[in-house]
Short mmCIF file of C-alpha atoms and ligand atoms in Angstrom, two decimals:
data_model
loop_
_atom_site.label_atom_id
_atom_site.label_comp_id
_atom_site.label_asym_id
_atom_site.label_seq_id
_atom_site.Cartn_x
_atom_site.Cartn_y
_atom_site.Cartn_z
CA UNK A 1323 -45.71 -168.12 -74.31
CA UNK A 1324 -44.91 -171.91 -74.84
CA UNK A 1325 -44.51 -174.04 -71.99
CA UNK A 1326 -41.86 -176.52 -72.63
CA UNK A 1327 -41.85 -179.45 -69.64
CA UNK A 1328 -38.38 -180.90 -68.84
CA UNK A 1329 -38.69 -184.10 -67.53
CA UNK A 1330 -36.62 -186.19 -65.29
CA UNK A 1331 -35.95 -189.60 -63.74
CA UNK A 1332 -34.85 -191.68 -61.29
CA UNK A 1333 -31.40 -190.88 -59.23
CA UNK A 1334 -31.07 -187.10 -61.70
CA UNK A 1335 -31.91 -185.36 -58.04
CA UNK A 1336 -28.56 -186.46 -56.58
CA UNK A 1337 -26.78 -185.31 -59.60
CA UNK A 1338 -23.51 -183.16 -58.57
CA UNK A 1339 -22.80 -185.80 -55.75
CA UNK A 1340 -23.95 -189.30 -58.49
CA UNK A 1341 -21.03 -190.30 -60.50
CA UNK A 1342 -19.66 -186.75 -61.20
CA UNK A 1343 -17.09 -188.86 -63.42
CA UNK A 1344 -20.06 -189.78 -65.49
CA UNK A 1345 -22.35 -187.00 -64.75
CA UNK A 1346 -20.49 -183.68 -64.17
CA UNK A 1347 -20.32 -181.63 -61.02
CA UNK A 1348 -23.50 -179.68 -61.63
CA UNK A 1349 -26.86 -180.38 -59.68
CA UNK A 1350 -30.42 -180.96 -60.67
CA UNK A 1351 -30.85 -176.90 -59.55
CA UNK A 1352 -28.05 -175.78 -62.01
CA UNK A 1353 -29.80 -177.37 -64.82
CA UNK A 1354 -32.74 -175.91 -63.87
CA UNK A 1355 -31.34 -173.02 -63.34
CA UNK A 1356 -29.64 -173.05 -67.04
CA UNK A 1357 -33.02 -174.32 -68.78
CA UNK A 1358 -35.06 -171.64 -67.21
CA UNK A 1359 -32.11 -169.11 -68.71
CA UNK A 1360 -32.57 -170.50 -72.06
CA UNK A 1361 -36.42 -170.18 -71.95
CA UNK A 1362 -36.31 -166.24 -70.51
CA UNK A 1363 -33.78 -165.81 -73.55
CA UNK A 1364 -36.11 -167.43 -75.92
CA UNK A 1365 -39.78 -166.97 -74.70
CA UNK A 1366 -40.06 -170.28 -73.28
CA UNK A 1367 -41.89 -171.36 -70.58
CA UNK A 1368 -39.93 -174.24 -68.98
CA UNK A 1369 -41.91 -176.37 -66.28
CA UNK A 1370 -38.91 -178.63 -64.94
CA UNK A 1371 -39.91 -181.95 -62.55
CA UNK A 1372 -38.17 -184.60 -61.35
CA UNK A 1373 -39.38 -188.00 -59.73
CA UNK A 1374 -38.00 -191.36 -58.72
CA UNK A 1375 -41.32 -192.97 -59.03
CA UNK A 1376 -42.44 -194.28 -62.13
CA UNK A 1377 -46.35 -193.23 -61.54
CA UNK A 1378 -45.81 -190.00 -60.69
CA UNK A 1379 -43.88 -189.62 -64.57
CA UNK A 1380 -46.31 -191.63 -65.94
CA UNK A 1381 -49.06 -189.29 -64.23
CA UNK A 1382 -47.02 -186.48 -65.96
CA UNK A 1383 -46.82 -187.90 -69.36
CA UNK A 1384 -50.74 -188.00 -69.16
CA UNK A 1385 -50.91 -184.54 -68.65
CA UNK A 1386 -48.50 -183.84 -71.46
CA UNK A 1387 -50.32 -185.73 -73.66
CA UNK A 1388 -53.65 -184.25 -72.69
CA UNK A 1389 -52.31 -180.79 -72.88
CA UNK A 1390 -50.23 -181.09 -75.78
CA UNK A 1391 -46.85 -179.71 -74.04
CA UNK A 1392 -43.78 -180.21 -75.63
CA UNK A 1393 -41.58 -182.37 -73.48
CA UNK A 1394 -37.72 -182.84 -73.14
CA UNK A 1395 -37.26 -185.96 -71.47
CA UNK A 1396 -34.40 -187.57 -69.26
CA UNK A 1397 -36.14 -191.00 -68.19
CA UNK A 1398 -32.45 -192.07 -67.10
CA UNK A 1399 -32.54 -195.79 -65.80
CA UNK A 1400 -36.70 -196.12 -67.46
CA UNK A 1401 -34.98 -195.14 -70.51
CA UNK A 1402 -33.91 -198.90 -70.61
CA UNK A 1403 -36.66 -200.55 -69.41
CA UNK A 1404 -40.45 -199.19 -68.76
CA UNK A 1405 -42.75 -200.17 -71.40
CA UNK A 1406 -45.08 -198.42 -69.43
CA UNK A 1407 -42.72 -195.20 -69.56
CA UNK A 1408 -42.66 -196.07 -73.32
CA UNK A 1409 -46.91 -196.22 -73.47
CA UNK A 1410 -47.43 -193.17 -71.68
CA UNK A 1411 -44.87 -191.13 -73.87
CA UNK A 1412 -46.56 -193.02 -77.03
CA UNK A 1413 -49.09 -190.67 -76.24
CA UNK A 1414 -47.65 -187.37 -76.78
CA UNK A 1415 -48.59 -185.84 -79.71
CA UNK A 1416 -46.67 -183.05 -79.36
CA UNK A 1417 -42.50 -183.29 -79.86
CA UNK A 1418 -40.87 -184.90 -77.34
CA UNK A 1419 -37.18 -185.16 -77.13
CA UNK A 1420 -35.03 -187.77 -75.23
CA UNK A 1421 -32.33 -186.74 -73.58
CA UNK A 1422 -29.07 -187.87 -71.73
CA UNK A 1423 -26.43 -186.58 -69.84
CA UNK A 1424 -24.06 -189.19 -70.51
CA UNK A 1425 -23.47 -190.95 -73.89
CA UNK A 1426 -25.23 -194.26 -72.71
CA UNK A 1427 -23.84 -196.23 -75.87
CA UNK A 1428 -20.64 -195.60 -75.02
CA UNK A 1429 -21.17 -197.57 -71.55
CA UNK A 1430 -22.29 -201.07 -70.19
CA UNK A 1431 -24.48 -202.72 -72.75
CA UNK A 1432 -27.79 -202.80 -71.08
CA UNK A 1433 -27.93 -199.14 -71.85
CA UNK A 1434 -27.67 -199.58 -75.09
CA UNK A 1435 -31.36 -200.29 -75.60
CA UNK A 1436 -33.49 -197.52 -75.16
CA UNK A 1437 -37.42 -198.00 -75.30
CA UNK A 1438 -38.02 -194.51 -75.54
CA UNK A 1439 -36.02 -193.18 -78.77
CA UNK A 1440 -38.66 -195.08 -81.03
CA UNK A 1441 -41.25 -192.80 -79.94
CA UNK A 1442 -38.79 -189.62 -79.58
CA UNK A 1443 -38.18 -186.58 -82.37
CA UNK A 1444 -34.81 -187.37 -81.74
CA UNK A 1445 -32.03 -187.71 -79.04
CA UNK A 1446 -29.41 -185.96 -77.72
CA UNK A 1447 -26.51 -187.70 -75.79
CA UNK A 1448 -23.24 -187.40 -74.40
CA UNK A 1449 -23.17 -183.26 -73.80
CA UNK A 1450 -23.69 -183.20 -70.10
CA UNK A 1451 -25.77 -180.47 -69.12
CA UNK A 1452 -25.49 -178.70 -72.46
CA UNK A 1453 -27.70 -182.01 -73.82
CA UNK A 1454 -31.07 -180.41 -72.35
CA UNK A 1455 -29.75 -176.89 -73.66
CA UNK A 1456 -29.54 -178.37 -77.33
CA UNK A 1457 -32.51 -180.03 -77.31
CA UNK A 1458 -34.68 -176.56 -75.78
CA UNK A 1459 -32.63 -174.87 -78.53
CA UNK A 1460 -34.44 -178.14 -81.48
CA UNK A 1461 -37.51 -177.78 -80.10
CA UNK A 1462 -37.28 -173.67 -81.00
CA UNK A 1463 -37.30 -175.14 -84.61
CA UNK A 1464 -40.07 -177.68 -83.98
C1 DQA B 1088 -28.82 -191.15 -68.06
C2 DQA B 1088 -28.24 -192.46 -68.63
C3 DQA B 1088 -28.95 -193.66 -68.04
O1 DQA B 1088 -28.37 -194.86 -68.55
C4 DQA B 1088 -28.82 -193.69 -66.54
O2 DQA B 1088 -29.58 -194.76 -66.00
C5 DQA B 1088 -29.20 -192.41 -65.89
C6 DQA B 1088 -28.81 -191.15 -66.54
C7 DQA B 1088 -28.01 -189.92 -68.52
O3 DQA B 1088 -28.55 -188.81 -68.42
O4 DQA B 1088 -26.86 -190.05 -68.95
O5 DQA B 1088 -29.73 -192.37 -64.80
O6 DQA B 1088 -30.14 -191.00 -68.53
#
């Protein structure tokens, strides 16, 4: 079976209760939750983390890279700015694809830059939870 590692950042744990305006009402656990449905439907392992420290992603992304997992990534606020998010994912040979919640060109303008879609597959915006479910269902095809 593939493993498939869903990867998230900074502040995603106090989703549900963060901005629900901007985020939706469901939790960290829900998405989980969801992603792990989609991978028993589809014979995908799915190894979901979270962490608000940069090292421990960038420990992650190592790991990735060394084991060649597949990774669907929510760096939320690193998306902006971590090179060192950036040069850790840089190493990933296999797909990786960046994902968001919210639509973050549609908001303030320092979210408009994102350091990680130049390394991505592709990205996947603006869908709420449904974003990570769309990008498990284009990495089926990758
Ligand atoms: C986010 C968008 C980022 O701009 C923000 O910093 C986040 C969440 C999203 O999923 O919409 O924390 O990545």
């Amino acid at each position: 079976m593939r493993t498939v590692l869903v990867l998230n950042g900074p502040n995603l744990d106090k989703l549900g209760t963060r901005e629900p305006d901007v985020y939706g009402s469901l939790s960290l656990a829900d998405i989980k939750s969801a992603c792990e449905e989609f991978g028993a439907a589809h014979d995908l392992a799915i190894d979901f983390r979270q962490s608000n420290d940069e090292a421990v992603i960038i420990g992650w992304l190592h790991e990735a890279a060394d084991t060649k997992t597949p990774i669907v990534f929510n760096p939320a606020a690193f998306t902006h700015y971590s090179v060192a998010i950036r040069d850790a994912a840089a190493m990933c040979s296999a797909p990786i694809i960046e994902v968001h919640l919210s639509n973050p060109i549609k908001r303030e303008e320092f979210r408009h830059t994102s350091l990680i879609s130049g390394i991505a597959h592709g990205t996947i915006s603006g869908f709420g939870a449904q974003s990570y479910l769309l990008a498990l269902q284009a990495m089926l095809s990758l």
